[in-house]
Coordinates of C-alpha atoms and ligand atoms in Angstrom, one line a residue:
X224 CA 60.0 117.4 143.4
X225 CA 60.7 114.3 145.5
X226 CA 62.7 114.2 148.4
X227 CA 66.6 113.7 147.7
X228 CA 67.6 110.3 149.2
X229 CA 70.5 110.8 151.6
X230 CA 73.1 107.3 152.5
X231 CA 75.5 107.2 155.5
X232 CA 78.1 105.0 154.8
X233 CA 80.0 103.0 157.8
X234 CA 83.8 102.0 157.1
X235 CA 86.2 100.5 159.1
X236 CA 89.0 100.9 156.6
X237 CA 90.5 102.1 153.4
X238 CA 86.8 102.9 151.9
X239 CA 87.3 102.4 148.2
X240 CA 83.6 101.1 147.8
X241 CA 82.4 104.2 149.4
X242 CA 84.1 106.4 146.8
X243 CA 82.8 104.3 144.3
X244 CA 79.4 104.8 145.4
X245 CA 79.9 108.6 145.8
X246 CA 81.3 108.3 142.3
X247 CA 78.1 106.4 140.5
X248 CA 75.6 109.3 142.5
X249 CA 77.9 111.9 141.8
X250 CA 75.2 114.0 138.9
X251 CA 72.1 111.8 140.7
X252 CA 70.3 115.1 142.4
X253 CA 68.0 112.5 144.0
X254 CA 70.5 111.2 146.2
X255 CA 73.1 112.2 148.6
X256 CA 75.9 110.3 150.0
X257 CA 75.7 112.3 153.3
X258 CA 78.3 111.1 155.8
X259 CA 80.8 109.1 156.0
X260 CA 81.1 107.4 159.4
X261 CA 84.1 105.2 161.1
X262 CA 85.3 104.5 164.4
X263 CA 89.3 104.2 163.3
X264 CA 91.1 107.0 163.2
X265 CA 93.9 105.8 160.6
X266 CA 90.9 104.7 158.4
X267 CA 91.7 105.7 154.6
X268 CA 87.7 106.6 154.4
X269 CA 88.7 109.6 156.0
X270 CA 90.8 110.8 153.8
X271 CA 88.5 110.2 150.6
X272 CA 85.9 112.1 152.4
X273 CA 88.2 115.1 152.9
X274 CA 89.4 114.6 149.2
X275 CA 85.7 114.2 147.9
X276 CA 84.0 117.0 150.2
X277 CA 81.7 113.8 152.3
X278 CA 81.4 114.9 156.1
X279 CA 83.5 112.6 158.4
X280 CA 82.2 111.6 161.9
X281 CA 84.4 109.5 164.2
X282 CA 82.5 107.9 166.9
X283 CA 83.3 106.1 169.9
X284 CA 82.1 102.0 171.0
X285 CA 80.4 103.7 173.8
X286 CA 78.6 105.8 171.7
X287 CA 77.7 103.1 168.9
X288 CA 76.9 100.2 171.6
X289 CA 76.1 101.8 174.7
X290 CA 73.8 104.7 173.5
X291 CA 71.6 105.9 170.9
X292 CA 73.7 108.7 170.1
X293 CA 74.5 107.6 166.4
X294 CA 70.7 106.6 165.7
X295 CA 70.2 110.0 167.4
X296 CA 72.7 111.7 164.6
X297 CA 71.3 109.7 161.6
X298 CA 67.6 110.7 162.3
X299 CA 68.7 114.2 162.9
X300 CA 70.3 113.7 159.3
X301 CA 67.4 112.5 157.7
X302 CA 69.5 109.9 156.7
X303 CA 67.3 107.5 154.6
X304 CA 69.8 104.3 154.0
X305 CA 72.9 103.1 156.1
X306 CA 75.4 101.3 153.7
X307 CA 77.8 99.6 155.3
X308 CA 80.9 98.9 153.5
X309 CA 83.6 97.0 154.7
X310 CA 82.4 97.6 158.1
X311 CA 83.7 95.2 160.9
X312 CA 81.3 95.7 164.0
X313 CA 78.3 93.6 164.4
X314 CA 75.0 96.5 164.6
X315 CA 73.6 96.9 167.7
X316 CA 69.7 95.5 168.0
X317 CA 68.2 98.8 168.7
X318 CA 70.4 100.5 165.6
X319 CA 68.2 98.1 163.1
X320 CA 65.4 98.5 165.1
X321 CA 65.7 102.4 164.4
X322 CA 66.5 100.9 160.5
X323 CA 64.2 98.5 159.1
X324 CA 65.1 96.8 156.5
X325 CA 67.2 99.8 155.8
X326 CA 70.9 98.6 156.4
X327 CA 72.2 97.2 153.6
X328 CA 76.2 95.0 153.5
X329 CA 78.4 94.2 151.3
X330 CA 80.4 90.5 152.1
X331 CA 83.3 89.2 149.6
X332 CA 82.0 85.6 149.5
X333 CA 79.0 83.8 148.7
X334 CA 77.0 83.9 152.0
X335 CA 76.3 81.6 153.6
X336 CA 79.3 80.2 152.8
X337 CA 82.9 82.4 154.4
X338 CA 80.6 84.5 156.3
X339 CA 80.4 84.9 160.2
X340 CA 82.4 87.0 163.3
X341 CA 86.1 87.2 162.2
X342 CA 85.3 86.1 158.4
X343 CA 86.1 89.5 157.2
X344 CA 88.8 90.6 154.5
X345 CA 91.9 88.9 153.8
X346 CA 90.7 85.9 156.3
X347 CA 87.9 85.2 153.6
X348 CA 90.2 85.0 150.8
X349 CA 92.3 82.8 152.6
X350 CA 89.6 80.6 153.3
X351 CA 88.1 80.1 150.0
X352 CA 91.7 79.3 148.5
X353 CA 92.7 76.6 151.4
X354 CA 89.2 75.3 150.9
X355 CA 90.2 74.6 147.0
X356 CA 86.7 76.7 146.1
X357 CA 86.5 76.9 142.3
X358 CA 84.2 80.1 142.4
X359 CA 84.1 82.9 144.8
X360 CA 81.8 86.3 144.8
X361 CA 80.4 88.7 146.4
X362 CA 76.9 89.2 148.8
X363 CA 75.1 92.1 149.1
X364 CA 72.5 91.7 152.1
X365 CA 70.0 93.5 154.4
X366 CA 71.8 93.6 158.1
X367 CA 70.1 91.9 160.7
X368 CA 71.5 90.9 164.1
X369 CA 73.5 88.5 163.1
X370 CA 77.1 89.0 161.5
X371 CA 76.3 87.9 157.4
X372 CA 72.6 86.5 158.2
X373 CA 70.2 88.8 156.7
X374 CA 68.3 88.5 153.7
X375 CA 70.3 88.3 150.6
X376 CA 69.8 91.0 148.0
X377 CA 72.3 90.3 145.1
X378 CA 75.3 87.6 144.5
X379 CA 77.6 87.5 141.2
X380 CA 80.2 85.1 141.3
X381 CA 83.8 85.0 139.7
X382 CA 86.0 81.8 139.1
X383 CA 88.6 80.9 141.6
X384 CA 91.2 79.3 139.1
X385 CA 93.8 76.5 141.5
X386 CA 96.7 78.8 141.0
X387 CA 95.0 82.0 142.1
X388 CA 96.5 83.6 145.6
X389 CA 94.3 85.1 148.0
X390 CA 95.5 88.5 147.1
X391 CA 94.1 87.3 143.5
X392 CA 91.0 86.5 144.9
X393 CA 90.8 89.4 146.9
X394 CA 91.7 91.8 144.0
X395 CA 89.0 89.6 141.7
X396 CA 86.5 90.1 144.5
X397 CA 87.3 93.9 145.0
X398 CA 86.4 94.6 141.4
X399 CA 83.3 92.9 141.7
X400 CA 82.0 95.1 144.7
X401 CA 82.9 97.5 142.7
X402 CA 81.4 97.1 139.6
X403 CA 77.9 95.9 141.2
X404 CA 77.7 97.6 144.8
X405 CA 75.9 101.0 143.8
X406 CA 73.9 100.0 141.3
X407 CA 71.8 97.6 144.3
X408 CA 72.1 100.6 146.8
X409 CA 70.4 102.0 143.9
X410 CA 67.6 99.5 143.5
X411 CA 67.2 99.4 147.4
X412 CA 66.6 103.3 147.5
X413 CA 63.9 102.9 144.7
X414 CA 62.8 101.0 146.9
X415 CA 62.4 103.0 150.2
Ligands
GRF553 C1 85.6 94.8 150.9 O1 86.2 93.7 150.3 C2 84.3 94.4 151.6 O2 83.6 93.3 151.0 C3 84.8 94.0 152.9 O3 85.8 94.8 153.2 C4 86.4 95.3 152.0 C5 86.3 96.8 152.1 O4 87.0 97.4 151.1 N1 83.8 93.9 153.9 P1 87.0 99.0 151.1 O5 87.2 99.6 152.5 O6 85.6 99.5 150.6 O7 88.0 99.4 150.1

């Protein structure tokens, strides 16, 4: 039998991509979603990985920047992929080192476009409505050490309509991750 395929998912906040991803492996005996990792302690992954029976681990800056302590963890995990969804800290150079082509992101634009330090949630919505953008999407990439730069794995767009809000967009955007995210985790894990 072949090895079972174990994820870490990263999460800096509510986490509703990482339940949906737990949710498309859930009768998958090939693959494990393994931990769930964050560095806020009010983030609402926490509590779907209590509800959902995921190990939690809270960890420090110091310990993600300053040390290898997390690479440390994840290799002592066997972890095989590191999803990060809806993660706001750039990875450290030695952490995709220890990763190759192994870190996958998920962005709520079309890269390159809305992408970049501080373009993260609502101020990406925001953008692409004051821009007048008639289409929006989302980006699924590899993680390289730059913020939104790495190869691009899979785009779908949806239409931006003149009277849509950014919590429109958002919520149009949202469903999208939703509906697509696993599925490419999945094709990247064939992959490993
Ligand atoms: C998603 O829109 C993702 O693209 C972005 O942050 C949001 C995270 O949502 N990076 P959730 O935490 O998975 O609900």
């Amino acid at each position: 039998m072949s090895k079972v395929k174990k994820i870490a998912i990263f999460a800096s906040g509510s986490g509703s991509n990482a339940e949906s991803i737990v949710n498309y492996f859930v009768d998958n005996v090939s693959v494990e979603v393994a931990y769930f990792l964050t560095y806020n302690i009010e983030a609402g992954i926490l509590k779907r990985g209590k509800r959902l029976g995921i190990p939690t681990l809270i960890f420090s800056k110091q310990n993600f920047v300053q040390s290898d302590a997390i690479i440390k963890f994840l290799k002592s995990q066997d972890i095989d992929l590191v999803v990060l969804a809806g993660f706001l800290w750039l990875i450290p150079p030695a952490f995709i080192r220890a990763f190759p082509d192994k870190i996958v992101n998920i962005h709520p634009a079309l890269l390159p476009k809305f992408g970049g330090k501080g373009m993260w949630g609502h101020h990406v919505h925001e953008a692409v409505v004051a821009n007048e953008e008639t289409e929006s999407g989302i980006t699924i990439h590899l993680v390289n050490e730059n913020y939104d730069e790495g190869k691009i794995l899979f785009q779908v767009k949806c239409p931006v309509l003149a009277s849509d809000s950014a919590e429109i967009v958002a919520q149009n955007v949202l469903k999208l991750e939703h509906e697509h995210f696993s599925r490419v985790v999945e094709e990247v894990l064939i992959g490993l």
